[in-house]
CSV table of C-alpha atoms (C1' of nucleotides) in Angstrom, one decimal:
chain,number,residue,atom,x,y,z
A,1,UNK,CA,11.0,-25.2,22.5
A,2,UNK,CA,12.9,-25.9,25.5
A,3,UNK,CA,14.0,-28.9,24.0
A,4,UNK,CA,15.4,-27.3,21.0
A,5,UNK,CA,17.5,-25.1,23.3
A,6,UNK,CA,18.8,-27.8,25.4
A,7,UNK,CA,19.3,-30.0,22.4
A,8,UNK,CA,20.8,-26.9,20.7
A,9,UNK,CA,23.7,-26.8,23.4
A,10,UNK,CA,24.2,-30.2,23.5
A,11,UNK,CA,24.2,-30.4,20.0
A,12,UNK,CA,26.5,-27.4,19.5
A,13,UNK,CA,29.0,-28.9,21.4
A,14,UNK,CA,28.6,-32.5,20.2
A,15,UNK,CA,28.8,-30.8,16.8
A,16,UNK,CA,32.3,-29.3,17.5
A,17,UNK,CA,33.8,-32.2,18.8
A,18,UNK,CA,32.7,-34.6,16.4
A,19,UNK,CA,33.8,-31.7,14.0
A,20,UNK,CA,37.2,-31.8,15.7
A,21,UNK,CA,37.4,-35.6,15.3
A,22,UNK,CA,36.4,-35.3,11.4
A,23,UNK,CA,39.0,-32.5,11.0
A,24,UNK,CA,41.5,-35.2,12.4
A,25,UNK,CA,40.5,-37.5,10.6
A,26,UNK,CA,40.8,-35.2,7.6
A,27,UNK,CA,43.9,-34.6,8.7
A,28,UNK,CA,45.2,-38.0,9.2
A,29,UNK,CA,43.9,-38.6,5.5
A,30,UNK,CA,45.7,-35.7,4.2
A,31,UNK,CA,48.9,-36.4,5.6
A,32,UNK,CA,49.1,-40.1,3.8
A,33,UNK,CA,48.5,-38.2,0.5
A,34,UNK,CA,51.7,-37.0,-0.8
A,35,UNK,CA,49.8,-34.9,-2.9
A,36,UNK,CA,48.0,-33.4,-1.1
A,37,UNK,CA,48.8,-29.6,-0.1
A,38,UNK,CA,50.8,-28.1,2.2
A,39,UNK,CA,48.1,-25.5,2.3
A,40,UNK,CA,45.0,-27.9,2.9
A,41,UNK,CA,47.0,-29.6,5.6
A,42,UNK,CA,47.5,-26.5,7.5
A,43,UNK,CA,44.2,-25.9,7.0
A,44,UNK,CA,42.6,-28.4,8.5
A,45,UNK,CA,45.0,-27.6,11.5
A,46,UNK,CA,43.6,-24.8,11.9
A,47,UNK,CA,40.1,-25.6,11.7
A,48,UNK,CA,40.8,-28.4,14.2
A,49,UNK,CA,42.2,-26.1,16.4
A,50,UNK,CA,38.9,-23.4,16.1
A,51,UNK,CA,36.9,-26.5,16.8
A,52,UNK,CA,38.2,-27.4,20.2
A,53,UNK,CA,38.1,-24.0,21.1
A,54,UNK,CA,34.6,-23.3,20.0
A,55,UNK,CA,34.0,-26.4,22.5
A,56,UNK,CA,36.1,-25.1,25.0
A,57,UNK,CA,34.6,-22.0,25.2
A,58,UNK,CA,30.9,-23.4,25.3
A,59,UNK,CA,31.8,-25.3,28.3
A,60,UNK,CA,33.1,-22.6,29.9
A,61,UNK,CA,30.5,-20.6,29.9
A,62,UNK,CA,27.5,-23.1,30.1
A,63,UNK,CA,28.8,-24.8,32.4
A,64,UNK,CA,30.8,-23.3,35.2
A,65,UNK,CA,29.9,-22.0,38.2
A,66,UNK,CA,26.8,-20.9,37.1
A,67,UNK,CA,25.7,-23.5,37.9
A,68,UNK,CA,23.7,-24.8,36.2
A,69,UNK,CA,23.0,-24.7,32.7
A,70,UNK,CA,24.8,-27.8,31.9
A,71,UNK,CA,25.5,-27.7,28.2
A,72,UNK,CA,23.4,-30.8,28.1
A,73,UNK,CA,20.8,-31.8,28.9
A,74,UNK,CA,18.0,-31.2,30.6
A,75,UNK,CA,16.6,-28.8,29.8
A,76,UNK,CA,16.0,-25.6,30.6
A,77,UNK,CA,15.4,-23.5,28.8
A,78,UNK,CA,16.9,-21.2,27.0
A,79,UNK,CA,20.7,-21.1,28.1
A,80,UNK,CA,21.6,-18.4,25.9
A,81,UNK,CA,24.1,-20.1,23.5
A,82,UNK,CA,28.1,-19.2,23.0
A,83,UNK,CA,28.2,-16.4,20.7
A,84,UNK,CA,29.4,-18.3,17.7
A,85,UNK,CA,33.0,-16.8,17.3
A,86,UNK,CA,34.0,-14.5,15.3
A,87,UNK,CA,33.5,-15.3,11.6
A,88,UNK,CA,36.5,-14.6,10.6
A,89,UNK,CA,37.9,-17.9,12.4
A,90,UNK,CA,36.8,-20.0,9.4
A,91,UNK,CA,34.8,-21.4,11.6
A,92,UNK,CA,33.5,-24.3,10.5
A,93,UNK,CA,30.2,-23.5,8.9
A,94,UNK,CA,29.1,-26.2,10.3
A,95,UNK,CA,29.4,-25.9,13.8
A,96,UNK,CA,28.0,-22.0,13.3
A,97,UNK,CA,25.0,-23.3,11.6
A,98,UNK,CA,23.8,-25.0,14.6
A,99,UNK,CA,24.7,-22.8,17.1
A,100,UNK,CA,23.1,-20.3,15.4
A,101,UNK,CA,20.0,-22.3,14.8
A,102,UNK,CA,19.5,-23.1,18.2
A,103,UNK,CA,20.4,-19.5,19.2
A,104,UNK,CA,17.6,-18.4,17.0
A,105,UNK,CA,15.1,-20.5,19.0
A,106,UNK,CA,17.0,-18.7,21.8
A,107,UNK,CA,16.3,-15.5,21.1
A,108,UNK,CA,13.7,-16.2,18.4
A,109,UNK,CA,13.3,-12.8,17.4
A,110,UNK,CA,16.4,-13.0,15.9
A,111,UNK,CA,15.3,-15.7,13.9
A,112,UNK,CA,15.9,-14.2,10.9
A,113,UNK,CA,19.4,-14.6,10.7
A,114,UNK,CA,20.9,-16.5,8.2
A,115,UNK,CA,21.4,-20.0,9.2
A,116,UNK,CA,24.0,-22.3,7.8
A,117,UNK,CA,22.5,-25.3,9.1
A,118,UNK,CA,23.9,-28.7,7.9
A,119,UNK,CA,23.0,-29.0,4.6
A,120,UNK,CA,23.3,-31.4,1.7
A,121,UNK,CA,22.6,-30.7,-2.0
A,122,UNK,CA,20.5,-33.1,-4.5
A,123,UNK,CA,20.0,-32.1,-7.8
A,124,UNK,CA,17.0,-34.2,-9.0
A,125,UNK,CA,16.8,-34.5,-12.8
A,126,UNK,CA,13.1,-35.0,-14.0
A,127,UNK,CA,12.4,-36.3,-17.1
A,128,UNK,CA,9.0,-37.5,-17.0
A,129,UNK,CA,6.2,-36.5,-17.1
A,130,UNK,CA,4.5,-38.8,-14.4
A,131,UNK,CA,1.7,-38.3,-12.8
A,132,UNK,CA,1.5,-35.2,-12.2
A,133,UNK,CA,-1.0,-35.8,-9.5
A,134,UNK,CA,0.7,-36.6,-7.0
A,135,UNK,CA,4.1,-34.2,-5.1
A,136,UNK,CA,7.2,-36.9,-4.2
A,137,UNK,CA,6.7,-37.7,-0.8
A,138,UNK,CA,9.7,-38.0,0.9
A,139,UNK,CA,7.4,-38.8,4.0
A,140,UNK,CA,7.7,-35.6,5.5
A,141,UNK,CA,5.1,-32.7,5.4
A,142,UNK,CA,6.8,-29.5,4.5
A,143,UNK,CA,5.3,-26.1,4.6
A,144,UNK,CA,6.1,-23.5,1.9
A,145,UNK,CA,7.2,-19.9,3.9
A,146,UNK,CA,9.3,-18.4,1.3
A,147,UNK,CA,10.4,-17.4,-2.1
A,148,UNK,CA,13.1,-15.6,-3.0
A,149,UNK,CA,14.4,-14.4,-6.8
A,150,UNK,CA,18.1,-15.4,-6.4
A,151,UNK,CA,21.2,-13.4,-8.4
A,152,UNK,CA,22.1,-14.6,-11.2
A,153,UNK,CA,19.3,-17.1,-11.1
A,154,UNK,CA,16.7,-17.2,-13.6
A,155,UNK,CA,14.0,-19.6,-11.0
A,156,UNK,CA,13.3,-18.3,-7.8
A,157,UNK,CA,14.4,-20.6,-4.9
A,158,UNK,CA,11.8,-21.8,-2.7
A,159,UNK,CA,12.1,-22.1,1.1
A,160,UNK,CA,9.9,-25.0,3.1
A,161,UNK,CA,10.2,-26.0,6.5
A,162,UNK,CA,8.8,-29.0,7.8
A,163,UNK,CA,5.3,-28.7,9.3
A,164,UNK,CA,6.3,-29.7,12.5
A,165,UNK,CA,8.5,-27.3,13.1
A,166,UNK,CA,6.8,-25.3,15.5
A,167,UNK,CA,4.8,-28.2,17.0
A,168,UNK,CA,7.8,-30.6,17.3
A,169,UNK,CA,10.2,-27.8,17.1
A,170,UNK,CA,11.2,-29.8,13.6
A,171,UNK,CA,14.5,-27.3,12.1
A,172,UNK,CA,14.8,-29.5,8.9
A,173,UNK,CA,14.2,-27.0,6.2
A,174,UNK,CA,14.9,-27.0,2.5
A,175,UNK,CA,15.3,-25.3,-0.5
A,176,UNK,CA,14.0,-26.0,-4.1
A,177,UNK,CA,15.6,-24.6,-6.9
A,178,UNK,CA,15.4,-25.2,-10.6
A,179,UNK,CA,18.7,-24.9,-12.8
A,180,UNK,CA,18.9,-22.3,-14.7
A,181,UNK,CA,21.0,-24.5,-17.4
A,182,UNK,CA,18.7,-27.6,-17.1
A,183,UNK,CA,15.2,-26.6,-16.1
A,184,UNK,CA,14.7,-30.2,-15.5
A,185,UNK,CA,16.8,-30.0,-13.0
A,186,UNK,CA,16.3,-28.5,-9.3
A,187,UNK,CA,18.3,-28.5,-7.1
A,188,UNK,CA,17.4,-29.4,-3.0
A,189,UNK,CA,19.2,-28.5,-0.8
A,190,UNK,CA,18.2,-29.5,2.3
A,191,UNK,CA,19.3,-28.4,5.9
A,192,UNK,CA,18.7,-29.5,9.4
A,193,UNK,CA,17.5,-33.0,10.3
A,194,UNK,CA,13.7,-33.9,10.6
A,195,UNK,CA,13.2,-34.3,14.6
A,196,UNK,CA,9.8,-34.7,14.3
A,197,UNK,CA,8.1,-37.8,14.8
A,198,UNK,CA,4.8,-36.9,12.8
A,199,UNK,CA,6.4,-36.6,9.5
A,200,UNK,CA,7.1,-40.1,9.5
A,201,UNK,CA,4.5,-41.6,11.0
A,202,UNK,CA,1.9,-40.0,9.1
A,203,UNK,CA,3.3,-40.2,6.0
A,204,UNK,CA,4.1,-43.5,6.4
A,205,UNK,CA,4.5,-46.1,8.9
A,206,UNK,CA,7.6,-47.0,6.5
A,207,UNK,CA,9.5,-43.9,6.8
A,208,UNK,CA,11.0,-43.8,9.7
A,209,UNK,CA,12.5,-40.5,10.3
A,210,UNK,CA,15.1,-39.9,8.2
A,211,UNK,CA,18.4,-39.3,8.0
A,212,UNK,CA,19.5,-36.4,6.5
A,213,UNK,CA,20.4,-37.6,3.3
A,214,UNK,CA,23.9,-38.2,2.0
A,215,UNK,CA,25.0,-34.9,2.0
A,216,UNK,CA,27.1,-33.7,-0.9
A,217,UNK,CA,25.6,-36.3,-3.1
A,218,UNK,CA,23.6,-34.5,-6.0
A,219,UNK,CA,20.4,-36.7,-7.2
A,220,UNK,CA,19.3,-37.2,-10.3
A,221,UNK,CA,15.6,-38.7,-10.8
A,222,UNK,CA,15.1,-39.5,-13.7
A,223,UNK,CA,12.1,-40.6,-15.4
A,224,UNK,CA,12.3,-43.6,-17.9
A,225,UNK,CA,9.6,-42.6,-19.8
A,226,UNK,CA,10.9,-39.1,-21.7
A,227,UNK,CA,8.6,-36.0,-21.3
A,228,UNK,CA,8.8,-33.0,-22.1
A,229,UNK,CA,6.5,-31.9,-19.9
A,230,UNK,CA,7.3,-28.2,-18.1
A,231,UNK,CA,9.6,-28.6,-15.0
A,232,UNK,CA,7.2,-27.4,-13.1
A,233,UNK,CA,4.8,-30.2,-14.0
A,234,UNK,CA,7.9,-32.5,-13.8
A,235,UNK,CA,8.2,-31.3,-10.3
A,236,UNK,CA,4.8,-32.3,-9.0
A,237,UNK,CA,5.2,-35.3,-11.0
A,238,UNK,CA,8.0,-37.1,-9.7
A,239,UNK,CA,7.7,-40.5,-10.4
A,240,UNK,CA,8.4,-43.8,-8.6
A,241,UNK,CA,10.7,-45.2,-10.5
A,242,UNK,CA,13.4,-43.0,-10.7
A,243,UNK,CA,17.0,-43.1,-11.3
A,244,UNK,CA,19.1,-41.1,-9.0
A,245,UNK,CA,22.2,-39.5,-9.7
A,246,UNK,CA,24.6,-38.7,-7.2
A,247,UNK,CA,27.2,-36.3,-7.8
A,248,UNK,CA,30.0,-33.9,-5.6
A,249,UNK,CA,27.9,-31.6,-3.8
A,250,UNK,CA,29.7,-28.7,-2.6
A,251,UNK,CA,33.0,-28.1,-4.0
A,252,UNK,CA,33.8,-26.3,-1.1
A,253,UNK,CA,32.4,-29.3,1.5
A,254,UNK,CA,33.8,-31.6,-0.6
A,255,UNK,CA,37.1,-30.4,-0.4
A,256,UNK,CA,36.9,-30.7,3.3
A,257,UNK,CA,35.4,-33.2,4.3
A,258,UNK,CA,35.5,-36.1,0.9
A,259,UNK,CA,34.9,-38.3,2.9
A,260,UNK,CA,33.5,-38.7,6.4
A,261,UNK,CA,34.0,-41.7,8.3
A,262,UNK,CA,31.3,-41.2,10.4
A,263,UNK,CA,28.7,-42.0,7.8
A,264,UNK,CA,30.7,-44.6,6.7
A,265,UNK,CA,29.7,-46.2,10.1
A,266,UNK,CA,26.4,-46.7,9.2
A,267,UNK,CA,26.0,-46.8,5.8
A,268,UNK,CA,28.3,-49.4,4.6
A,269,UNK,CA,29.3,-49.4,1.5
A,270,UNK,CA,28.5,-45.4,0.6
A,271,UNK,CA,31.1,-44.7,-2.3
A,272,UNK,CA,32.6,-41.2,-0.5
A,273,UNK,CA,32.9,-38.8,-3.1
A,274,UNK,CA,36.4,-38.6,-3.0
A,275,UNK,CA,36.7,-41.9,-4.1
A,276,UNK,CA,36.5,-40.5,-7.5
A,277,UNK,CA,37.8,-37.6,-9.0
A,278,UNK,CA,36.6,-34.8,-9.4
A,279,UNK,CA,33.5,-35.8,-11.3
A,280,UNK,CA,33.7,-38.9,-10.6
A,281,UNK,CA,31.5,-39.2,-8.7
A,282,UNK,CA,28.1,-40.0,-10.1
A,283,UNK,CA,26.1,-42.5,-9.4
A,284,UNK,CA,23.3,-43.9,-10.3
A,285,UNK,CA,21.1,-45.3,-8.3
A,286,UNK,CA,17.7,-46.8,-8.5
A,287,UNK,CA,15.1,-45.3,-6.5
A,288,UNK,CA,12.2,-47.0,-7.2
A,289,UNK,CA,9.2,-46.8,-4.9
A,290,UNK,CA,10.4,-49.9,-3.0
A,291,UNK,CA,13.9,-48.1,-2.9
A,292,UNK,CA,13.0,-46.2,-0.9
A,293,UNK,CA,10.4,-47.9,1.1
A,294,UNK,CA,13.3,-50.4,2.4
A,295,UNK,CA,14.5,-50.2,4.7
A,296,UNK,CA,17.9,-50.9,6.8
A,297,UNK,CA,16.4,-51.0,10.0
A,298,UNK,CA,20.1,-51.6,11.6
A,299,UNK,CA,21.1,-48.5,10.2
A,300,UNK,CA,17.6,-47.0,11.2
A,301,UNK,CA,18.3,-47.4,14.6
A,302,UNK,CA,21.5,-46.7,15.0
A,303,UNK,CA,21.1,-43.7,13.2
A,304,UNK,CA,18.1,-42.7,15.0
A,305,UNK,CA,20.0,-41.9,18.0
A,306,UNK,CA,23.2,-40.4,16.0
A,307,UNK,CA,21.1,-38.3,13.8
A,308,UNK,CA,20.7,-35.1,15.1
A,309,UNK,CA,24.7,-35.1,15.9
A,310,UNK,CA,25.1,-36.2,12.6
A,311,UNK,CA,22.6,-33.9,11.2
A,312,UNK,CA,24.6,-31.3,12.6
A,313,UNK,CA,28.0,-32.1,13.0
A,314,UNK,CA,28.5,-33.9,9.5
A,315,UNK,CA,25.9,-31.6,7.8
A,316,UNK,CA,28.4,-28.8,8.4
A,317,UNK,CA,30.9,-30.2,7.1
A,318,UNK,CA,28.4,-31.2,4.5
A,319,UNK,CA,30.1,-34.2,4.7
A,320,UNK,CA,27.7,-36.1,2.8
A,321,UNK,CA,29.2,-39.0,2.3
A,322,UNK,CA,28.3,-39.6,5.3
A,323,UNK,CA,25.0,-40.5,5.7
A,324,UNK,CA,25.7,-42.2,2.9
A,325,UNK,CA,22.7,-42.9,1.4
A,326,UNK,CA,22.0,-45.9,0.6
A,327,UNK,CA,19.9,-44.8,-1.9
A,328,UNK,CA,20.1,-48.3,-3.4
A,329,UNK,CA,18.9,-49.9,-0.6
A,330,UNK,CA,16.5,-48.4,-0.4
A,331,UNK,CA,15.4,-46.8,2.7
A,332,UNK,CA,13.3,-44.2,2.6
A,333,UNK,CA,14.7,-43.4,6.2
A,334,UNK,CA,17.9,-42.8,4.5
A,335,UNK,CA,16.8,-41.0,1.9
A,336,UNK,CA,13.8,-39.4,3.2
A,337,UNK,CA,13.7,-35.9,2.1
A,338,UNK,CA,13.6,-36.7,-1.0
A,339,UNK,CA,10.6,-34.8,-2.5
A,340,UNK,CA,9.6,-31.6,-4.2
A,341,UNK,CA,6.5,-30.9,-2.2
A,342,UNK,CA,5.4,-29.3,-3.9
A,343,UNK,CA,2.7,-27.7,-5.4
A,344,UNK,CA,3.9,-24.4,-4.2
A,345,UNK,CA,7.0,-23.9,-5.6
A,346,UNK,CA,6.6,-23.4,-9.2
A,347,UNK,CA,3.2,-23.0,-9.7
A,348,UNK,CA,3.0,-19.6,-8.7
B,1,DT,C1',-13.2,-22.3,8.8
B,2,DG,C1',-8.7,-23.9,9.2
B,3,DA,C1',-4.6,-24.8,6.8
B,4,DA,C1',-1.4,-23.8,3.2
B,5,DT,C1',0.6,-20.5,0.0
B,6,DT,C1',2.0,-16.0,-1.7
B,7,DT,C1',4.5,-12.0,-1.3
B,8,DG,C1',6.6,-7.8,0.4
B,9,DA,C1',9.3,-6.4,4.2
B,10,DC,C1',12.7,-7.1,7.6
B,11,DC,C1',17.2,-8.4,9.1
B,12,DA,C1',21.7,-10.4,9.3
B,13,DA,C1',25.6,-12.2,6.8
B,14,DA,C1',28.9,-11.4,3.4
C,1,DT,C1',25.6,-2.2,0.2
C,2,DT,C1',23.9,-6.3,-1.6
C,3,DT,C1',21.9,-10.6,-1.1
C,4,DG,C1',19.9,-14.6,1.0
C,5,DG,C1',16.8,-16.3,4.5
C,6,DT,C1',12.8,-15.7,7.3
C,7,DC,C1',8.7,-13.5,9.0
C,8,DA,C1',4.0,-12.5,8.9
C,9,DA,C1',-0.1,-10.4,6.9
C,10,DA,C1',-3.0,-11.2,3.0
C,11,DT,C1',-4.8,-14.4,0.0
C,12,DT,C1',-6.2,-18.9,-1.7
C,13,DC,C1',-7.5,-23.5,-1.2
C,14,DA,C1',-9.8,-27.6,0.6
DNA sequence: TGAATTTGACCAAA
DNA sequence: TTTGGTCAAATTCA
């Protein structure tokens, strides 16, 4: 755990710069857009601004004469983490989630709180009726330890966490949730970044520890052959060959962050979602086994060490663009958490 | 018998 | 006060 606490500062504060940098960037984008809003622009300002002083204020008290809890590294453990600030700042959810989440480890009795981890959104479409045997693997082992009946929903939501979590103090978590509109369609939402080593290397020597998937970009698997087989079948079943379908994930993200250049840095040729309008964005990818099995080890690497920052700074902003997924390409590593594991989730 | 899931309760955010 | 997210005891599964 110490790890997660020492990673948690280090994180927090990597998360608000790089947050600052996005907002910037954001910014910069905005202003070159005579349409866009006066409103947004001064928005981002602002956001900007709450960024560098969340930073600010999490050097000054990790680091200063105190002596020593440097905000980075090494850990110790538990340096209590800033109090997030005051949520009325709009403070970037992103930047809260991970403070929070590391503060939670911190004072893990307080782990209940509500976390607003990075998270990214894929709304996986299943139309076949595939072998039901067998759960998607994304390549990670997730643990069910939760359902809740959401308003206004008609299918519970079900929480998993990955299996690690305690043992390699693994946050990623994520949600499963089937549309009340489409039932063949659930929506995973996933949050945190797998950190654990296990996952992948148990599940397959392949999957490399993924990145946390494109965030904002809504999947679609889709199962050539038709079926009308119950969603909850559909769910276990998840076939290999599969047609994604990436959509805007958060409006709200979306809005701030359309596009992130950060993911752009590793995943080439991601189409952002604000390349398109406002629907524009689908896409279809394929995501056949080999899809995912690929594997862009340049990007691998590189994104192995950037991933937790990513994980948590992009996440926040949800900017999902930016880990781009390369769906296409087919790495599992980028699009790793791509499964229902599940069993649990609608069969009860 | 150990691991995973279920489910009601708790707690913090909104 | 409501709702979502997590915990943890009980239960089920392998």
């Amino acid at each position: 755990m110490e790890n997660c606490n020492m990673h948690g500062e280090k994180m927090s504060l990597i998360n608000e710069l790089a947050q600052g940098r996005e907002l910037a960037r954001q910014l910069q984008i905005h202003l070159n857009v005579p349409s866009s809003s006066h409103g947004t622009r001064e928005s981002l300002v602002q956001k900007i601004i709450v960024s560098y002083e969340k930073a600010l204020s999490m050097l000054n008290s990790s680091s200063p004469a105190s002596g020593g809890e440097q905000q980075l590294p090494t850990g110790h453990a538990a340096i209590r983490m800033i109090e997030s600030p005051p949520p009325s700042l709009n403070g970037s959810p992103h930047s809260e989630d991970s403070d929070r989440e590391f503060k939670d480890q911190d004072n893990k009795e307080s782990s209940r709180k509500r976390k607003t981890l990075p998270r990214w959104t894929q709304q996986i479409r299943v139309t076949s009726g595939i072998g039901l045997e067998g759960p998607l693997d994304d390549g990670f082992s997730w643990r069910k330890y939760g359902q809740k009946d959401i308003l206004g929903a008609k299918y519970p939501r079900g929480y998993y966490r990955c299996t690690y979590r305690n043992a390699q103090c693994c946050l990623a978590t994520k949600q499963v949730q089937r549309s009340d509109e489409d039932p063949t369609v659930f929506e995973i939402t996933y949050r945190g970044r797998h950190t654990c080593t296990q996952a992948s290397t148990s599940t397959t020597s392949a999957h490399p520890p993924p990145p946390p998937p494109p965030p904002q970009n809504s999947m679609d698997i889709v199962d050539p052959q038709q079926n009308q087989q119950q969603p909850q079948d559909l769910l276990l079943a998840i076939p290999q060959g599969l047609t994604v379908v990436t959509e805007g994930l958060d409006a709200g993200d979306q809005e701030l962050f359309p596009y992130n250049p950060l993911n752009h840095n590793y995943v080439g040729n991601f189409s952002p979602p604000f390349m398109g309008p406002a629907t524009s964005g689908t896409q279809y990818f394929s995501a056949s086994e080999q899809g995912f099995g690929g594997g862009s080890q340049g990007f691998q690497g590189v994104e192995c060490e950037i991933s937790e920052i990513l994980s948590s700074s992009t996440s926040a902003t949800n900017s999902p663009a930016a880990l781009g997924f390369p769906f296409g390409q087919a790495d599992q590593n980028l699009y790793p958490n791509f499964s229902f594991d599940g069993p649990g989730f609608f069969s009860s």
